[in-house]
Amino acid sequence: MSISFPLLLLLVLLSTLTFSDDPTTLIYSTCSKSQYPPNSPYQLNLNSLLSSLSAASSFSLYSQFTTSSPSISGLFQCHGDLSLSRCSSCIHSAIPRLFSLCSSSSSAAAAAASIQLRGCYLRYGNDTFLGHTDTNLRYKTCSTGGNGGGDEFLAARDEAFAAVAAVPATGSSYRMASAGPVRAEAQCMGDLSLRDCSDCVLAAATQVKISCSGAAAGEVYLGKCYIWYSGGGKLPYGSGGGEVSGGGNNDDEVEKTIAIMVGIIAVIIFIAICLYYVRKKAKGKQ
């Protein structure tokens, strides 16, 4: 079976788009300044908590647990359109990476921390964050291109935002809406009520309007929710990174991701070119 050179180039493009949407891509992380000593009761409880969260990710997109003395709370939230298997893989990736990002050379680790990957979020701490709203900005990014549609595009974006921010009678914390060329998504942590979720999404929509102005795509992560929009197939990420607020740094992860992407694309293009010339040479012999 032969594959044409244009088709191979299309496969290269598709592989690039799929890789950029890797659910384990790091968005941001936060680490408290306070730490717990290794082999302490706090560490034992934290290990038990994270083990419970990890196990729960196999059958739920959201779960929360709290340990007894010393009290530690934790939760995870997977993107609403992830399968359970991909959710579990995302959380299994998030836990060791969070420890790596928030541990010191003395093996002590942060008493409270969070990590946001493209497909899931994980947080633990000894503070009372469960059930409380948090609209503090954590991360934002916008595409570099303008909307190309002027007032009509912005009106469609605002209509999509209003739809995902509306309080539903019932439903999950994951919301999607489309208006004209604009598609919007939003999601809240599962510990928020539907009303608190809508208030958080509304705050995120306001923030992304301020931050991204007329950009064709953008996303904003607040403490307990995020909003994402895209117009004309544009993506807010993958074109220069974003701005992290409130702690954490993903520069190293971005560099690693870019390096891996370049390597993969180079290999695929090399194979495509080789196959093309092998096929061309074979035709010449016929």
mmCIF file of C-alpha atoms in Angstrom:
data_model
loop_
_atom_site.group_PDB
_atom_site.id
_atom_site.type_symbol
_atom_site.label_atom_id
_atom_site.label_comp_id
_atom_site.label_asym_id
_atom_site.label_seq_id
_atom_site.Cartn_x
_atom_site.Cartn_y
_atom_site.Cartn_z
ATOM 1 C CA MET A 1 0.000 0.000 0.000
ATOM 2 C CA SER A 2 1.522 3.332 -1.063
ATOM 3 C CA ILE A 3 0.946 6.684 0.551
ATOM 4 C CA SER A 4 1.204 9.907 -1.429
ATOM 5 C CA PHE A 5 3.608 12.586 -0.307
ATOM 6 C CA PRO A 6 0.805 15.169 0.288
ATOM 7 C CA LEU A 7 -0.980 12.645 2.540
ATOM 8 C CA LEU A 8 2.172 12.107 4.545
ATOM 9 C CA LEU A 9 2.512 15.842 5.057
ATOM 10 C CA LEU A 10 -1.102 15.901 6.231
ATOM 11 C CA LEU A 11 -0.279 13.174 8.745
ATOM 12 C CA VAL A 12 2.618 15.310 9.962
ATOM 13 C CA LEU A 13 0.250 18.212 10.515
ATOM 14 C CA LEU A 14 -2.293 16.043 12.336
ATOM 15 C CA SER A 15 0.376 14.588 14.595
ATOM 16 C CA THR A 16 1.481 18.104 15.504
ATOM 17 C CA LEU A 17 -2.052 19.192 16.372
ATOM 18 C CA THR A 18 -2.646 16.065 18.448
ATOM 19 C CA PHE A 19 0.601 16.506 20.351
ATOM 20 C CA SER A 20 -0.184 20.135 21.199
ATOM 21 C CA ASP A 21 -3.418 18.931 22.789
ATOM 22 C CA ASP A 22 -1.628 16.415 25.020
ATOM 23 C CA PRO A 23 -3.668 16.378 28.279
ATOM 24 C CA THR A 24 -0.464 16.068 30.343
ATOM 25 C CA THR A 25 1.032 19.336 29.050
ATOM 26 C CA LEU A 26 1.805 21.594 32.021
ATOM 27 C CA ILE A 27 -0.122 24.872 32.258
ATOM 28 C CA TYR A 28 0.964 26.103 35.711
ATOM 29 C CA SER A 29 1.771 24.962 39.220
ATOM 30 C CA THR A 30 1.755 26.601 42.664
ATOM 31 C CA CYS A 31 3.722 25.631 45.771
ATOM 32 C CA SER A 32 3.346 26.992 49.300
ATOM 33 C CA LYS A 33 6.399 28.329 51.109
ATOM 34 C CA SER A 34 5.570 26.221 54.168
ATOM 35 C CA GLN A 35 6.887 22.657 53.998
ATOM 36 C CA TYR A 36 6.519 19.412 55.897
ATOM 37 C CA PRO A 37 9.475 17.231 56.969
ATOM 38 C CA PRO A 38 9.974 13.816 55.371
ATOM 39 C CA ASN A 39 8.541 10.770 57.190
ATOM 40 C CA SER A 40 6.270 13.006 59.283
ATOM 41 C CA PRO A 41 2.591 12.295 60.073
ATOM 42 C CA TYR A 42 1.745 15.000 57.517
ATOM 43 C CA GLN A 43 3.606 13.151 54.785
ATOM 44 C CA LEU A 44 1.946 9.850 55.703
ATOM 45 C CA ASN A 45 -1.515 11.429 55.511
ATOM 46 C CA LEU A 46 -0.652 13.197 52.269
ATOM 47 C CA ASN A 47 0.529 9.961 50.691
ATOM 48 C CA SER A 48 -2.737 8.309 51.723
ATOM 49 C CA LEU A 49 -4.753 11.248 50.355
ATOM 50 C CA LEU A 50 -2.994 11.235 46.984
ATOM 51 C CA SER A 51 -3.354 7.472 46.753
ATOM 52 C CA SER A 52 -7.118 7.839 47.251
ATOM 53 C CA LEU A 53 -7.330 10.583 44.613
ATOM 54 C CA SER A 54 -5.293 8.517 42.180
ATOM 55 C CA ALA A 55 -7.561 5.502 42.640
ATOM 56 C CA ALA A 56 -10.727 7.607 42.292
ATOM 57 C CA SER A 57 -9.583 8.988 38.926
ATOM 58 C CA SER A 58 -10.245 5.552 37.412
ATOM 59 C CA PHE A 59 -14.005 5.915 37.879
ATOM 60 C CA SER A 60 -14.707 9.642 38.197
ATOM 61 C CA LEU A 61 -13.704 12.943 36.563
ATOM 62 C CA TYR A 62 -13.841 14.683 39.957
ATOM 63 C CA SER A 63 -13.235 13.633 43.536
ATOM 64 C CA GLN A 64 -12.243 15.139 46.887
ATOM 65 C CA PHE A 65 -10.971 13.722 50.168
ATOM 66 C CA THR A 66 -9.947 15.019 53.581
ATOM 67 C CA THR A 67 -7.758 13.206 56.096
ATOM 68 C CA SER A 68 -8.037 13.377 59.885
ATOM 69 C CA SER A 69 -5.356 14.809 62.160
ATOM 70 C CA PRO A 70 -3.289 16.252 60.670
ATOM 71 C CA SER A 71 -6.069 17.452 58.391
ATOM 72 C CA ILE A 72 -5.236 17.659 54.688
ATOM 73 C CA SER A 73 -7.761 18.220 51.902
ATOM 74 C CA GLY A 74 -7.306 17.345 48.257
ATOM 75 C CA LEU A 75 -9.225 17.251 45.007
ATOM 76 C CA PHE A 76 -8.780 16.555 41.348
ATOM 77 C CA GLN A 77 -10.800 17.667 38.355
ATOM 78 C CA CYS A 78 -10.432 16.282 34.832
ATOM 79 C CA HIS A 79 -11.521 18.078 31.688
ATOM 80 C CA GLY A 80 -15.177 17.330 31.025
ATOM 81 C CA ASP A 81 -14.628 15.661 27.661
ATOM 82 C CA LEU A 82 -11.843 13.295 28.789
ATOM 83 C CA SER A 83 -12.512 9.580 29.010
ATOM 84 C CA LEU A 84 -11.958 7.937 32.393
ATOM 85 C CA SER A 85 -8.811 6.209 31.141
ATOM 86 C CA ARG A 86 -7.291 9.486 29.932
ATOM 87 C CA CYS A 87 -8.363 11.196 33.166
ATOM 88 C CA SER A 88 -6.605 8.530 35.200
ATOM 89 C CA SER A 89 -3.463 8.823 33.051
ATOM 90 C CA CYS A 90 -3.499 12.596 33.496
ATOM 91 C CA ILE A 91 -3.759 12.386 37.304
ATOM 92 C CA HIS A 92 -1.086 9.684 37.449
ATOM 93 C CA SER A 93 1.160 12.091 35.553
ATOM 94 C CA ALA A 94 0.232 15.103 37.715
ATOM 95 C CA ILE A 95 1.108 13.607 41.117
ATOM 96 C CA PRO A 96 4.840 12.887 40.614
ATOM 97 C CA ARG A 97 5.311 16.082 38.616
ATOM 98 C CA LEU A 98 3.793 18.127 41.426
ATOM 99 C CA PHE A 99 6.206 16.582 43.921
ATOM 100 C CA SER A 100 9.080 17.263 41.546
ATOM 101 C CA LEU A 101 8.070 20.904 41.153
ATOM 102 C CA CYS A 102 7.350 21.525 44.844
ATOM 103 C CA SER A 103 10.086 19.564 46.647
ATOM 104 C CA SER A 104 13.335 20.960 48.018
ATOM 105 C CA SER A 105 16.793 19.402 47.977
ATOM 106 C CA SER A 106 16.286 18.271 51.585
ATOM 107 C CA SER A 107 13.358 16.046 50.504
ATOM 108 C CA ALA A 108 10.893 18.357 52.242
ATOM 109 C CA ALA A 109 7.871 19.257 50.116
ATOM 110 C CA ALA A 110 5.275 22.011 50.054
ATOM 111 C CA ALA A 111 2.485 21.675 52.610
ATOM 112 C CA ALA A 112 0.047 22.933 49.977
ATOM 113 C CA ALA A 113 0.361 22.752 46.199
ATOM 114 C CA SER A 114 -1.581 22.601 42.956
ATOM 115 C CA ILE A 115 -0.893 21.664 39.356
ATOM 116 C CA GLN A 116 -2.907 22.409 36.234
ATOM 117 C CA LEU A 117 -2.257 20.227 33.217
ATOM 118 C CA ARG A 118 -4.020 20.638 29.907
ATOM 119 C CA GLY A 119 -6.475 17.876 30.802
ATOM 120 C CA CYS A 120 -6.652 17.820 34.602
ATOM 121 C CA TYR A 121 -6.113 19.721 37.843
ATOM 122 C CA LEU A 122 -4.862 18.487 41.221
ATOM 123 C CA ARG A 123 -4.654 20.343 44.524
ATOM 124 C CA TYR A 124 -3.927 19.524 48.155
ATOM 125 C CA GLY A 125 -3.374 21.575 51.299
ATOM 126 C CA ASN A 126 -4.112 22.066 54.979
ATOM 127 C CA ASP A 127 -6.229 25.147 54.320
ATOM 128 C CA THR A 128 -10.019 25.208 53.956
ATOM 129 C CA PHE A 129 -10.325 25.608 50.186
ATOM 130 C CA LEU A 130 -13.004 22.984 49.583
ATOM 131 C CA GLY A 131 -16.377 24.556 48.796
ATOM 132 C CA HIS A 132 -14.975 28.090 48.730
ATOM 133 C CA THR A 133 -14.926 30.308 45.656
ATOM 134 C CA ASP A 134 -11.607 31.560 44.288
ATOM 135 C CA THR A 135 -11.547 33.981 41.371
ATOM 136 C CA ASN A 136 -7.874 34.920 41.646
ATOM 137 C CA LEU A 137 -6.074 34.804 38.314
ATOM 138 C CA ARG A 138 -3.709 31.847 37.932
ATOM 139 C CA TYR A 139 -2.870 31.809 34.221
ATOM 140 C CA LYS A 140 -3.838 33.527 30.984
ATOM 141 C CA THR A 141 -2.844 33.278 27.332
ATOM 142 C CA CYS A 142 -4.127 34.650 24.024
ATOM 143 C CA SER A 143 -3.513 33.878 20.369
ATOM 144 C CA THR A 144 -1.378 36.399 18.506
ATOM 145 C CA GLY A 145 -3.824 36.876 15.623
ATOM 146 C CA GLY A 146 -6.681 39.384 15.586
ATOM 147 C CA ASN A 147 -10.306 38.340 15.181
ATOM 148 C CA GLY A 148 -10.635 39.420 11.582
ATOM 149 C CA GLY A 149 -14.343 39.932 12.111
ATOM 150 C CA GLY A 150 -14.520 43.125 14.128
ATOM 151 C CA ASP A 151 -17.658 43.834 16.086
ATOM 152 C CA GLU A 152 -19.458 40.790 14.666
ATOM 153 C CA PHE A 153 -16.792 38.433 16.020
ATOM 154 C CA LEU A 154 -16.750 40.095 19.451
ATOM 155 C CA ALA A 155 -20.541 39.942 19.646
ATOM 156 C CA ALA A 156 -20.414 36.204 18.870
ATOM 157 C CA ARG A 157 -17.726 35.689 21.512
ATOM 158 C CA ASP A 158 -19.773 37.543 24.125
ATOM 159 C CA GLU A 159 -22.852 35.487 23.227
ATOM 160 C CA ALA A 160 -20.901 32.255 23.695
ATOM 161 C CA PHE A 161 -19.522 33.517 27.010
ATOM 162 C CA ALA A 162 -23.011 34.399 28.238
ATOM 163 C CA ALA A 163 -24.183 30.884 27.388
ATOM 164 C CA VAL A 164 -21.429 29.119 29.364
ATOM 165 C CA ALA A 165 -21.854 31.524 32.294
ATOM 166 C CA ALA A 166 -25.630 31.021 32.558
ATOM 167 C CA VAL A 167 -26.813 29.073 35.599
ATOM 168 C CA PRO A 168 -28.214 25.739 34.373
ATOM 169 C CA ALA A 169 -31.153 24.064 36.090
ATOM 170 C CA THR A 170 -29.100 20.881 36.366
ATOM 171 C CA GLY A 171 -25.879 19.611 34.896
ATOM 172 C CA SER A 172 -22.179 19.260 35.427
ATOM 173 C CA SER A 173 -19.497 21.877 35.906
ATOM 174 C CA TYR A 174 -18.355 21.431 32.292
ATOM 175 C CA ARG A 175 -20.067 23.718 29.790
ATOM 176 C CA MET A 176 -19.791 24.309 26.037
ATOM 177 C CA ALA A 177 -21.454 26.807 23.703
ATOM 178 C CA SER A 178 -21.084 28.111 20.153
ATOM 179 C CA ALA A 179 -22.131 31.369 18.513
ATOM 180 C CA GLY A 180 -21.247 32.123 14.915
ATOM 181 C CA PRO A 181 -17.568 31.248 14.392
ATOM 182 C CA VAL A 182 -16.801 31.166 18.125
ATOM 183 C CA ARG A 183 -16.715 28.088 20.324
ATOM 184 C CA ALA A 184 -16.392 28.488 24.099
ATOM 185 C CA GLU A 185 -15.780 26.049 26.935
ATOM 186 C CA ALA A 186 -15.783 26.542 30.680
ATOM 187 C CA GLN A 187 -15.428 24.319 33.700
ATOM 188 C CA CYS A 188 -15.435 24.740 37.463
ATOM 189 C CA MET A 189 -14.123 22.631 40.292
ATOM 190 C CA GLY A 190 -16.707 20.074 41.345
ATOM 191 C CA ASP A 191 -16.890 21.485 44.880
ATOM 192 C CA LEU A 192 -18.650 24.658 43.687
ATOM 193 C CA SER A 193 -22.411 25.066 43.513
ATOM 194 C CA LEU A 194 -23.944 25.805 40.099
ATOM 195 C CA ARG A 195 -24.441 29.444 41.124
ATOM 196 C CA ASP A 196 -20.872 29.841 42.385
ATOM 197 C CA CYS A 197 -19.641 28.142 39.223
ATOM 198 C CA SER A 198 -21.497 30.630 37.026
ATOM 199 C CA ASP A 199 -20.123 33.555 39.028
ATOM 200 C CA CYS A 200 -16.610 32.166 38.602
ATOM 201 C CA VAL A 201 -17.055 31.634 34.848
ATOM 202 C CA LEU A 202 -18.422 35.159 34.506
ATOM 203 C CA ALA A 203 -15.334 36.513 36.299
ATOM 204 C CA ALA A 204 -13.118 34.444 33.991
ATOM 205 C CA ALA A 205 -14.952 35.753 30.920
ATOM 206 C CA THR A 206 -14.442 39.327 32.091
ATOM 207 C CA GLN A 207 -10.751 38.646 32.649
ATOM 208 C CA VAL A 208 -10.229 37.064 29.213
ATOM 209 C CA LYS A 209 -11.978 39.991 27.505
ATOM 210 C CA ILE A 210 -9.598 42.409 29.234
ATOM 211 C CA SER A 211 -6.516 40.276 28.646
ATOM 212 C CA CYS A 212 -7.142 39.136 25.070
ATOM 213 C CA SER A 213 -9.034 42.122 23.668
ATOM 214 C CA GLY A 214 -9.795 41.175 20.040
ATOM 215 C CA ALA A 215 -7.608 38.072 19.815
ATOM 216 C CA ALA A 216 -9.077 35.169 17.851
ATOM 217 C CA ALA A 217 -8.589 32.773 20.781
ATOM 218 C CA GLY A 218 -7.782 32.908 24.472
ATOM 219 C CA GLU A 219 -8.059 31.193 27.826
ATOM 220 C CA VAL A 220 -7.989 32.181 31.482
ATOM 221 C CA TYR A 221 -7.590 30.001 34.564
ATOM 222 C CA LEU A 222 -8.867 31.307 37.886
ATOM 223 C CA GLY A 223 -8.526 29.538 41.219
ATOM 224 C CA LYS A 224 -11.710 27.488 40.806
ATOM 225 C CA CYS A 225 -12.615 27.666 37.090
ATOM 226 C CA TYR A 226 -11.377 28.318 33.600
ATOM 227 C CA ILE A 227 -12.786 29.638 30.325
ATOM 228 C CA TRP A 228 -11.521 28.989 26.811
ATOM 229 C CA TYR A 229 -12.648 30.300 23.442
ATOM 230 C CA SER A 230 -11.628 29.840 19.829
ATOM 231 C CA GLY A 231 -12.683 31.523 16.616
ATOM 232 C CA GLY A 232 -11.914 30.282 13.142
ATOM 233 C CA GLY A 233 -9.949 27.288 14.363
ATOM 234 C CA LYS A 234 -7.346 29.384 16.189
ATOM 235 C CA LEU A 235 -5.825 28.069 19.430
ATOM 236 C CA PRO A 236 -4.881 30.321 22.364
ATOM 237 C CA TYR A 237 -1.930 28.137 23.296
ATOM 238 C CA GLY A 238 1.031 26.826 21.346
ATOM 239 C CA SER A 239 2.057 30.253 20.027
ATOM 240 C CA GLY A 240 4.376 31.801 22.565
ATOM 241 C CA GLY A 241 3.080 30.515 25.893
ATOM 242 C CA GLY A 242 1.083 32.380 28.476
ATOM 243 C CA GLU A 243 1.458 34.355 31.641
ATOM 244 C CA VAL A 244 1.481 32.613 35.012
ATOM 245 C CA SER A 245 0.027 34.461 37.992
ATOM 246 C CA GLY A 246 0.274 33.592 41.671
ATOM 247 C CA GLY A 247 3.309 31.304 41.605
ATOM 248 C CA GLY A 248 4.700 28.462 39.603
ATOM 249 C CA ASN A 249 6.651 28.373 36.389
ATOM 250 C CA ASN A 250 6.297 26.231 33.296
ATOM 251 C CA ASP A 251 9.241 27.506 31.225
ATOM 252 C CA ASP A 252 11.165 24.243 31.524
ATOM 253 C CA GLU A 253 8.157 22.180 30.555
ATOM 254 C CA VAL A 254 7.434 24.414 27.558
ATOM 255 C CA GLU A 255 11.023 24.066 26.357
ATOM 256 C CA LYS A 256 10.867 20.274 26.753
ATOM 257 C CA THR A 257 7.562 20.127 24.905
ATOM 258 C CA ILE A 258 8.899 22.237 22.036
ATOM 259 C CA ALA A 259 12.042 20.116 21.814
ATOM 260 C CA ILE A 260 10.024 16.896 21.716
ATOM 261 C CA MET A 261 7.613 18.318 19.134
ATOM 262 C CA VAL A 262 10.478 19.449 16.895
ATOM 263 C CA GLY A 263 12.113 16.034 17.202
ATOM 264 C CA ILE A 264 8.927 14.159 16.374
ATOM 265 C CA ILE A 265 8.127 16.397 13.408
ATOM 266 C CA ALA A 266 11.696 16.091 12.083
ATOM 267 C CA VAL A 267 11.568 12.289 12.258
ATOM 268 C CA ILE A 268 8.170 12.106 10.560
ATOM 269 C CA ILE A 269 9.228 14.496 7.785
ATOM 270 C CA PHE A 270 12.435 12.523 7.243
ATOM 271 C CA ILE A 271 10.487 9.262 6.950
ATOM 272 C CA ALA A 272 7.970 10.924 4.628
ATOM 273 C CA ILE A 273 10.724 12.185 2.328
ATOM 274 C CA CYS A 274 12.456 8.788 2.288
ATOM 275 C CA LEU A 275 9.221 6.997 1.392
ATOM 276 C CA TYR A 276 8.503 9.544 -1.305
ATOM 277 C CA TYR A 277 11.850 9.043 -3.029
ATOM 278 C CA VAL A 278 11.731 5.257 -2.625
ATOM 279 C CA ARG A 279 8.343 5.252 -4.328
ATOM 280 C CA LYS A 280 9.563 7.629 -7.035
ATOM 281 C CA LYS A 281 12.610 5.451 -7.692
ATOM 282 C CA ALA A 282 10.463 2.320 -7.853
ATOM 283 C CA LYS A 283 8.196 3.936 -10.431
ATOM 284 C CA GLY A 284 11.226 4.918 -12.502
ATOM 285 C CA LYS A 285 12.301 1.271 -12.749
ATOM 286 C CA GLN A 286 8.926 0.124 -14.015
#
